[in-house]
Coordinates of C-alpha atoms and ligand atoms in Angstrom, one line a residue:
M1 CA -17.7 -37.2 22.5
A2 CA -14.9 -35.4 20.7
A3 CA -16.0 -33.4 17.7
K4 CA -14.6 -34.4 14.4
A5 CA -12.5 -32.1 12.2
R6 CA -14.7 -30.6 9.5
T7 CA -14.0 -29.4 6.0
V8 CA -14.3 -25.7 5.3
Y9 CA -13.6 -23.7 2.2
V10 CA -11.4 -20.6 2.9
C11 CA -10.7 -17.8 0.5
S12 CA -6.9 -17.5 0.1
N13 CA -7.3 -13.8 -0.7
C14 CA -9.4 -12.5 2.1
G15 CA -9.9 -15.4 4.5
Y16 CA -13.7 -15.7 3.9
E17 CA -15.0 -19.1 5.1
S18 CA -17.8 -21.1 3.6
L19 CA -19.1 -24.6 4.3
K20 CA -19.5 -25.3 0.6
W21 CA -17.3 -24.6 -2.3
M22 CA -18.0 -21.5 -4.5
G23 CA -16.3 -20.4 -7.7
R24 CA -16.3 -16.8 -6.6
C25 CA -15.6 -15.4 -3.2
P26 CA -18.7 -13.4 -2.1
D27 CA -16.6 -11.2 0.1
C28 CA -13.7 -10.1 -2.1
S29 CA -15.1 -11.1 -5.5
Q30 CA -12.0 -13.0 -6.6
W31 CA -12.5 -16.2 -8.7
N32 CA -11.2 -19.6 -7.7
T33 CA -9.7 -18.5 -4.4
L34 CA -11.7 -20.9 -2.2
T35 CA -9.6 -23.8 -1.1
Q36 CA -10.4 -26.7 1.1
E37 CA -9.1 -26.8 4.6
L38 CA -9.6 -29.1 7.6
R39 CA -10.7 -27.2 10.6
Q40 CA -9.9 -28.7 14.0
P41 CA -12.7 -28.3 16.5
P42 CA -11.8 -25.9 19.4
A43 CA -10.3 -27.7 22.3
K44 CA -12.8 -29.4 24.6
A45 CA -14.4 -26.3 26.1
S46 CA -18.1 -25.9 25.6
A47 CA -18.7 -28.8 23.3
A48 CA -20.2 -31.1 26.0
T49 CA -22.8 -28.9 27.5
G50 CA -23.4 -26.6 24.6
R51 CA -23.1 -23.7 27.2
S52 CA -20.0 -21.9 28.3
S53 CA -18.6 -23.7 31.2
A54 CA -17.8 -21.7 34.3
L55 CA -14.7 -19.5 33.8
P56 CA -11.7 -20.3 36.0
V57 CA -11.1 -17.6 38.6
V58 CA -8.1 -15.5 37.9
D59 CA -6.6 -12.3 39.5
P60 CA -8.3 -9.2 38.2
A61 CA -6.4 -6.9 35.8
E62 CA -5.0 -3.6 37.1
V63 CA -7.1 -0.5 36.3
I64 CA -5.6 3.0 36.0
P65 CA -7.3 6.3 36.1
I66 CA -7.0 7.9 32.7
T67 CA -5.5 11.0 34.3
A68 CA -2.6 8.9 35.5
I69 CA -1.6 7.8 32.1
D70 CA 1.5 9.4 30.6
E71 CA 0.7 10.5 27.1
T72 CA 4.1 11.6 26.0
D73 CA 5.2 10.0 22.8
E74 CA 6.0 6.4 22.8
F75 CA 9.6 5.4 22.3
R76 CA 10.5 4.5 18.8
Y77 CA 13.5 3.0 17.1
R78 CA 14.5 5.3 14.3
T79 CA 16.0 3.9 11.1
H80 CA 17.2 7.4 10.1
I81 CA 15.9 6.5 6.6
S82 CA 13.5 9.4 6.7
E83 CA 11.1 8.0 4.1
I84 CA 10.7 4.8 6.2
D85 CA 10.4 6.6 9.5
R86 CA 7.7 8.9 8.2
V87 CA 5.7 6.0 6.8
L88 CA 5.9 4.3 10.1
G89 CA 4.7 7.4 11.9
G90 CA 8.1 8.4 13.3
G91 CA 9.9 5.1 13.7
I92 CA 9.4 1.5 14.9
V93 CA 7.4 1.0 18.0
P94 CA 8.7 -1.8 20.3
G95 CA 6.2 -4.7 20.3
A96 CA 4.5 -3.6 17.1
A97 CA 3.6 -6.2 14.5
M98 CA 4.1 -4.9 11.0
L99 CA 3.1 -6.6 7.8
I100 CA 4.9 -5.6 4.6
S101 CA 3.1 -6.9 1.6
G102 CA 3.8 -6.7 -2.1
D103 CA 4.3 -8.7 -5.3
P104 CA 7.2 -11.1 -5.5
G105 CA 10.4 -9.4 -6.6
I106 CA 9.3 -5.9 -5.7
G107 CA 11.9 -5.5 -3.0
K108 CA 10.5 -6.6 0.3
S109 CA 13.5 -8.5 1.4
T110 CA 15.7 -5.7 0.2
I111 CA 14.0 -3.0 2.2
L112 CA 13.9 -5.0 5.3
M113 CA 17.6 -5.7 5.0
Q114 CA 18.2 -1.9 4.6
I115 CA 16.0 -1.2 7.7
A116 CA 18.0 -3.7 9.6
L117 CA 21.3 -2.1 8.7
P118 CA 21.1 1.1 10.7
L119 CA 19.3 -0.6 13.6
S120 CA 21.8 -3.4 13.9
E121 CA 24.3 -0.9 15.4
Q122 CA 22.3 -1.0 18.7
L123 CA 19.9 -3.9 18.3
K124 CA 20.2 -7.6 18.0
I125 CA 18.1 -8.4 14.9
L126 CA 16.9 -11.9 14.0
Y127 CA 16.2 -12.4 10.3
I128 CA 14.3 -15.6 9.7
S129 CA 14.0 -16.7 6.1
G130 CA 12.0 -19.5 4.8
E131 CA 12.7 -18.7 1.2
E132 CA 16.4 -18.2 0.7
S133 CA 19.5 -19.8 1.9
A134 CA 21.9 -18.0 4.3
R135 CA 24.3 -17.7 1.4
Q136 CA 21.7 -16.0 -0.8
I137 CA 20.9 -13.6 2.0
K138 CA 24.5 -12.9 2.6
L139 CA 25.0 -12.1 -1.1
R140 CA 22.1 -9.6 -1.0
A141 CA 23.4 -8.1 2.2
R142 CA 26.9 -7.7 0.7
R143 CA 25.4 -6.0 -2.4
L144 CA 23.5 -3.6 -0.1
G145 CA 26.5 -3.0 2.1
V146 CA 24.9 -4.6 5.2
D147 CA 27.4 -6.3 7.5
S148 CA 26.9 -6.5 11.2
P149 CA 27.5 -9.2 13.8
N150 CA 24.2 -8.1 15.4
L151 CA 22.3 -9.3 12.4
L152 CA 21.5 -13.0 13.0
L153 CA 20.3 -15.2 10.2
C154 CA 18.1 -18.2 10.6
C155 CA 16.7 -20.4 7.8
S156 CA 13.6 -22.1 9.0
T157 CA 10.0 -22.8 8.1
S158 CA 9.0 -24.5 11.3
L159 CA 7.1 -22.2 13.7
E160 CA 8.0 -24.4 16.7
Q161 CA 11.7 -24.0 15.8
I162 CA 11.3 -20.3 15.2
V163 CA 9.7 -19.8 18.6
S164 CA 12.5 -21.6 20.4
T165 CA 15.1 -19.7 18.4
I166 CA 13.5 -16.4 19.5
D167 CA 13.4 -17.6 23.1
Q168 CA 17.0 -18.6 23.1
N169 CA 18.4 -15.6 21.3
A170 CA 16.2 -12.9 22.9
P171 CA 16.4 -10.6 19.8
D172 CA 15.5 -6.9 19.9
M173 CA 13.7 -7.1 16.6
V174 CA 12.5 -10.0 14.4
I175 CA 11.9 -10.3 10.7
V176 CA 10.1 -13.2 9.2
D177 CA 10.5 -13.5 5.4
S178 CA 7.9 -14.7 4.5
I179 CA 5.0 -15.7 6.8
Q180 CA 3.6 -17.9 4.0
T181 CA 6.5 -20.3 4.3
V182 CA 6.1 -20.8 8.0
G183 CA 3.8 -23.5 9.5
L184 CA 3.1 -25.5 12.6
A185 CA 3.7 -29.3 12.4
S186 CA 0.7 -29.8 14.6
L187 CA -1.7 -28.4 12.1
S188 CA -2.9 -30.7 9.4
S189 CA -3.2 -28.0 6.7
S190 CA -0.2 -27.3 4.4
P191 CA 2.1 -24.4 4.9
G192 CA 0.8 -21.2 3.2
S193 CA -2.8 -22.1 3.9
V194 CA -5.0 -19.6 5.6
T195 CA -5.1 -21.6 8.8
Q196 CA -1.3 -22.0 8.9
V197 CA -0.6 -18.4 8.1
R198 CA -3.1 -17.1 10.6
E199 CA -2.0 -19.4 13.4
S200 CA 1.8 -18.8 12.8
A201 CA 1.3 -15.1 12.6
G202 CA -0.9 -15.1 15.7
R203 CA 1.7 -16.8 17.8
L204 CA 4.6 -14.6 16.6
I205 CA 2.5 -11.5 17.2
R206 CA 1.7 -12.6 20.7
M207 CA 5.4 -13.2 21.4
A208 CA 6.3 -9.8 20.0
K209 CA 3.8 -8.2 22.4
E210 CA 4.9 -10.2 25.4
Q211 CA 8.6 -9.7 24.9
G212 CA 8.3 -6.2 23.4
F213 CA 10.3 -6.7 20.2
P214 CA 9.1 -5.2 16.9
L215 CA 8.1 -7.9 14.4
F216 CA 8.1 -7.5 10.6
L217 CA 6.2 -10.1 8.6
V218 CA 6.6 -10.3 4.9
G219 CA 3.5 -11.3 2.9
H220 CA 3.6 -12.0 -0.8
V221 CA 0.7 -10.9 -2.8
N222 CA -0.3 -13.8 -5.0
K223 CA -3.1 -13.9 -7.5
E224 CA -3.9 -17.6 -7.5
G225 CA -3.3 -20.9 -5.9
A226 CA -3.8 -22.1 -2.3
I227 CA -1.2 -19.7 -0.7
A228 CA -3.0 -17.3 1.6
G229 CA -2.7 -13.7 0.6
P230 CA -1.5 -11.0 3.1
K231 CA -5.1 -9.7 3.4
V232 CA -5.9 -12.5 5.8
L233 CA -3.5 -11.0 8.3
E234 CA -4.3 -7.3 8.0
H235 CA -6.7 -7.3 11.0
M236 CA -4.1 -9.0 13.2
V237 CA -1.2 -6.7 12.8
D238 CA -0.7 -3.1 14.0
T239 CA 0.7 -1.8 10.8
V240 CA 0.1 -2.8 7.2
L241 CA 2.6 -1.5 4.6
Y242 CA 2.2 -2.0 0.9
F243 CA 5.2 -2.0 -1.2
E244 CA 4.2 -1.1 -4.7
G245 CA 5.7 -0.2 -8.1
E246 CA 5.9 -1.4 -11.6
R247 CA 8.5 -4.0 -12.2
N248 CA 9.9 -2.3 -15.2
L249 CA 10.2 1.0 -13.5
P250 CA 12.8 1.8 -10.9
Y251 CA 10.4 3.6 -8.5
R252 CA 9.0 1.9 -5.4
I253 CA 6.4 3.3 -3.1
L254 CA 6.0 2.2 0.5
R255 CA 2.5 3.0 1.8
A256 CA 1.0 2.6 5.2
V257 CA -2.6 1.5 4.7
K258 CA -3.1 0.8 8.4
N259 CA -1.2 2.1 11.3
R260 CA -2.1 2.0 14.9
F261 CA 0.9 4.2 15.7
G262 CA 0.6 6.9 13.1
A263 CA -1.2 8.3 10.1
T264 CA -2.2 6.1 7.2
N265 CA -1.6 6.8 3.6
E266 CA 1.8 8.2 4.2
I267 CA 4.1 7.2 1.4
G268 CA 7.8 6.8 1.1
V269 CA 9.3 6.9 -2.4
F270 CA 12.3 5.0 -3.4
E271 CA 14.4 4.2 -6.4
M272 CA 15.6 0.7 -6.8
N273 CA 19.1 0.1 -8.1
R274 CA 21.9 -2.5 -7.7
E275 CA 22.9 -1.0 -4.4
G276 CA 19.3 -1.4 -3.1
L277 CA 16.7 1.2 -2.5
R278 CA 17.6 4.9 -2.4
E279 CA 15.3 7.5 -0.9
V280 CA 13.7 9.9 -3.2
P281 CA 13.1 13.1 -1.2
N282 CA 11.5 15.0 -4.1
P283 CA 9.1 12.5 -5.8
S284 CA 7.3 15.1 -7.9
A285 CA 10.4 16.0 -9.9
L286 CA 11.1 12.3 -10.4
L287 CA 7.5 11.5 -11.4
L288 CA 7.4 14.3 -13.9
S289 CA 10.8 13.6 -15.4
G290 CA 10.5 12.4 -19.0
R291 CA 7.2 14.1 -19.5
L292 CA 6.4 15.6 -22.9
P293 CA 4.9 18.9 -21.8
D294 CA 3.1 20.0 -24.9
V295 CA 1.1 17.0 -26.2
P296 CA -2.7 16.8 -26.1
G297 CA -4.0 14.3 -23.5
S298 CA -1.6 15.1 -20.6
C299 CA -2.4 17.0 -17.4
V300 CA -0.4 17.2 -14.2
A301 CA -2.4 16.6 -11.0
C302 CA -1.6 18.0 -7.6
I303 CA -2.6 15.2 -5.3
M304 CA -2.0 14.5 -1.6
E305 CA -0.3 11.3 -0.5
G306 CA -0.8 11.3 3.2
S307 CA 0.5 14.6 4.5
R308 CA 2.6 15.3 1.4
P309 CA 1.6 17.0 -1.9
V310 CA 2.8 15.1 -5.0
L311 CA 2.6 16.1 -8.6
V312 CA 1.9 13.3 -11.1
E313 CA 1.2 13.3 -14.8
I314 CA -2.1 11.9 -15.9
Q315 CA -2.4 10.8 -19.5
A316 CA -5.6 10.2 -21.5
L317 CA -6.0 8.6 -24.8
A318 CA -9.3 8.4 -26.6
A319 CA -9.2 6.5 -29.9
K320 CA -11.8 5.1 -32.3
S321 CA -12.8 1.6 -31.1
A322 CA -12.6 -1.4 -33.3
Y323 CA -15.2 -3.2 -31.1
N324 CA -18.9 -2.9 -30.5
V325 CA -18.3 -2.4 -26.9
P326 CA -15.5 0.2 -26.5
R327 CA -12.7 -0.5 -24.1
R328 CA -12.0 1.4 -21.0
T329 CA -8.7 1.0 -19.2
A330 CA -7.3 2.7 -16.2
T331 CA -3.8 2.3 -14.9
G332 CA -3.2 3.8 -11.5
F333 CA -6.7 5.2 -11.3
D334 CA -9.9 3.6 -10.0
Y335 CA -11.7 2.0 -12.9
S336 CA -15.3 2.7 -11.7
R337 CA -14.3 6.3 -10.9
M338 CA -13.0 6.7 -14.5
A339 CA -16.2 5.2 -15.9
M340 CA -18.2 7.7 -13.8
L341 CA -16.2 10.6 -15.0
L342 CA -16.5 9.5 -18.7
A343 CA -20.3 9.1 -18.3
M344 CA -20.5 12.5 -16.8
L345 CA -18.5 14.0 -19.7
E346 CA -20.9 12.4 -22.1
K347 CA -24.1 13.4 -20.4
R348 CA -23.2 16.8 -18.8
A349 CA -20.6 18.3 -21.1
G350 CA -21.7 16.9 -24.4
Y351 CA -18.7 14.9 -25.4
S352 CA -19.4 11.9 -27.5
L353 CA -17.4 8.9 -26.2
G354 CA -19.7 6.0 -27.1
A355 CA -17.5 4.8 -30.0
L356 CA -14.1 5.5 -28.5
D357 CA -11.7 3.4 -26.5
V358 CA -10.5 5.4 -23.5
Y359 CA -7.3 4.8 -21.6
I360 CA -6.2 6.7 -18.5
N361 CA -2.7 6.3 -17.2
V362 CA -1.0 7.6 -14.1
V363 CA 2.6 7.9 -15.0
G364 CA 5.2 6.5 -12.7
G365 CA 3.4 3.6 -11.1
L366 CA 1.5 5.5 -8.4
R367 CA -2.0 4.4 -7.6
L368 CA -4.2 7.4 -6.9
D369 CA -7.0 7.5 -4.5
D370 CA -7.2 11.2 -3.9
P371 CA -10.5 12.4 -5.5
A372 CA -8.7 15.7 -6.3
A373 CA -7.1 13.9 -9.2
D374 CA -10.5 13.9 -11.0
L375 CA -10.1 17.3 -12.5
A376 CA -6.7 16.4 -14.1
V377 CA -8.2 13.2 -15.5
V378 CA -11.1 15.1 -17.0
A379 CA -8.8 17.9 -18.3
A380 CA -6.5 15.3 -19.9
T381 CA -9.4 13.5 -21.5
I382 CA -10.9 16.7 -22.9
S383 CA -7.5 17.8 -24.1
N384 CA -7.1 14.5 -26.0
L385 CA -10.6 14.6 -27.4
M386 CA -10.2 18.1 -28.7
N387 CA -6.6 17.3 -29.8
R388 CA -5.5 20.5 -28.2
Q389 CA -2.8 20.7 -25.5
L390 CA -3.2 22.2 -22.1
G391 CA 0.2 23.9 -21.9
P392 CA 3.4 22.8 -20.2
D393 CA 2.9 25.1 -17.2
I394 CA -0.6 23.9 -16.2
A395 CA -1.4 21.7 -13.2
A396 CA -4.8 20.9 -11.9
F397 CA -6.6 19.7 -8.7
G398 CA -10.3 19.4 -7.8
E399 CA -12.9 16.7 -7.2
V400 CA -15.6 16.3 -10.0
G401 CA -19.1 15.4 -9.1
L402 CA -21.8 13.7 -11.1
T403 CA -23.3 16.9 -12.4
G404 CA -20.0 18.1 -13.7
E405 CA -19.4 20.5 -10.8
V406 CA -15.9 21.0 -9.7
R407 CA -15.8 20.6 -5.9
M408 CA -13.5 22.0 -3.3
T409 CA -10.8 19.7 -1.8
G410 CA -8.6 19.9 1.3
H411 CA -4.9 21.0 1.5
I412 CA -5.2 23.6 -1.2
Q413 CA -2.2 25.6 0.1
A414 CA 0.0 22.5 0.0
R415 CA -1.1 21.5 -3.5
V416 CA -0.5 24.9 -5.0
G417 CA 2.8 25.4 -3.1
E418 CA 4.1 22.1 -4.6
A419 CA 3.0 23.1 -8.1
I420 CA 4.7 26.5 -7.8
R421 CA 7.8 24.9 -6.4
L422 CA 8.1 22.7 -9.5
G423 CA 7.7 25.6 -11.9
F424 CA 4.0 25.4 -12.7
R425 CA 2.5 28.9 -13.3
R426 CA -1.2 28.2 -14.1
I427 CA -3.2 26.1 -11.8
I428 CA -6.7 24.9 -12.6
C429 CA -8.6 24.6 -9.4
P430 CA -12.2 24.8 -7.9
K431 CA -13.6 28.3 -8.1
Q432 CA -14.0 28.5 -4.3
A433 CA -10.3 27.8 -3.8
V434 CA -9.3 31.0 -5.6
A435 CA -10.7 33.2 -2.8
Q436 CA -9.1 31.1 -0.1
L437 CA -5.6 31.0 -1.4
G438 CA -3.8 34.0 -0.1
S439 CA -1.1 36.0 -1.8
L440 CA 0.8 34.1 -4.5
P441 CA 3.8 35.0 -6.6
S442 CA 2.7 37.6 -9.2
D443 CA 3.4 35.4 -12.2
V444 CA 1.2 32.6 -10.8
E445 CA -2.3 32.4 -12.2
L446 CA -5.2 30.5 -10.6
L447 CA -7.7 29.3 -13.1
G448 CA -10.8 28.8 -11.0
V449 CA -13.4 26.5 -12.7
R450 CA -17.0 25.9 -11.6
T451 CA -17.9 23.0 -13.9
V452 CA -16.0 20.8 -16.3
G453 CA -17.5 22.8 -19.1
D454 CA -15.1 25.7 -18.2
I455 CA -12.0 23.6 -19.1
R456 CA -12.5 23.8 -22.8
S457 CA -11.7 27.5 -22.9
L458 CA -8.3 26.8 -21.2
L459 CA -7.0 24.6 -24.0
G460 CA -4.2 26.0 -26.1
Ligands
ADP501 N1 22.3 -9.1 -8.2 C1 21.4 -8.2 -8.3 N2 21.7 -7.0 -8.9 C2 20.8 -6.0 -9.0 N3 19.6 -6.1 -8.6 C3 19.2 -7.3 -8.1 C4 20.0 -8.3 -7.9 N4 19.3 -9.3 -7.3 C5 18.1 -8.9 -7.2 N5 18.0 -7.6 -7.6 C6 16.7 -6.8 -7.6 O1 16.1 -7.0 -6.4 C7 14.7 -7.4 -6.6 C8 14.3 -8.4 -5.7 O2 14.2 -7.9 -4.5 P1 13.7 -8.7 -3.2 O3 14.0 -7.9 -2.1 O4 14.3 -10.1 -3.2 O5 12.2 -8.9 -3.6 P2 11.0 -9.6 -2.7 O6 11.6 -9.9 -1.4 O7 9.9 -8.6 -2.6 O8 10.6 -10.8 -3.5 C9 14.7 -7.9 -8.0 O9 13.5 -7.7 -8.7 C10 15.8 -7.2 -8.7 O10 15.3 -6.1 -9.3
MG502 MG1 12.1 -11.8 -0.7
ZN503 ZN1 -12.2 -13.6 -0.6

């Protein structure tokens, strides 16, 4: 007897499945993301006996002694846009499936068009769009200065059609913009649903591996509705790139959060203008431009983004609250980490924050996850609470623990080097770091601190 299709509820954010509807996804904690989908039973197979039927006999796979494997670097296509090549771990690996996700309008189509430009000199690139007409794409390409007979456009949302187009044109690289618009006619669920997105992506990824072409999939981040978010694909692809930034700021950050072919957390920094994205080789200078150096509540943090040190300004504002429960807001910094640091300041350092709203802001749209930013967050907060500035030439790094101790972090040479390069002369750091940092220019002073209590004496 053939099994009937059954109804499941699938989280459009993370792909969690449940047999009953729930208001909140237990996996990713998003509200109203579970949507109904029909699930086809798996083809014939084990349904009849309830046991796995005998496997068909096939030829065995080849085995190779590990000593016979050539470990020299894989071949990569280089875009010669160094910010992109670095994020990708040195370039694009043939057969790799790469997901680029980000908010609508952030510039995903733009960056892919710019990646295609240098590569189209040698490679045949197929750009499949389900969102825009060929004319719209041509207009963007013209604005970006992209023009190449090797860049082939195809507007389609049918996976069946896309597969035969790839087969017929045998491209060297494929871009699908976006995967949420693509669907199989044979599946009952609507395009954009978790089932459609997974199934379409799965088939395209298999084709990429078999035929050896690199595949870029665009995934829009969406906050509501039945369109599957890019998270449901993250385990299927080799590389996950986040394209981030604030819409009203020109900076864009490309970040590898997963990469089977390179280090993660490498970032590329770009500036968006009419001609497209321009590389920013010196992000610290950009992120610090426009900073008011001598106001209370500001501290520059030396953080690591992947292998690269970056300086960012952290601002703190503590103001009397009009509410019974004071507000806490963090932009670019982890909310619960901020709450922990504020509770620590209250309990261990004797600052009274109970009646104050506290805002923490990382200037420039960067989202920090380096714990070494803690010390700058704490220093900016204390500076604002005391209404005394830290001084324009001070930068800080160090992790802060629950007892208020300032802990050692990695990459101290790189952090200090970047701070010195950008003209900072006094660097607040963990006490242990002072001994480990070798000779520094004579006008540079390291202000080693053991606990957050030591910060007060450094205020101007
Ligand atoms: N004609 C234009 N001139 C200048 N900038 C434009 C123009 N059209 C679009 N843009 C910029 O490009 C951005 C859209 O980029 P796009 O690559 O289409 O985003 P995504 O693919 O992520 O949705 C817009 O937010 C806008 O800032
Ligand atoms: Mg787009
Ligand atoms: Zn979920």
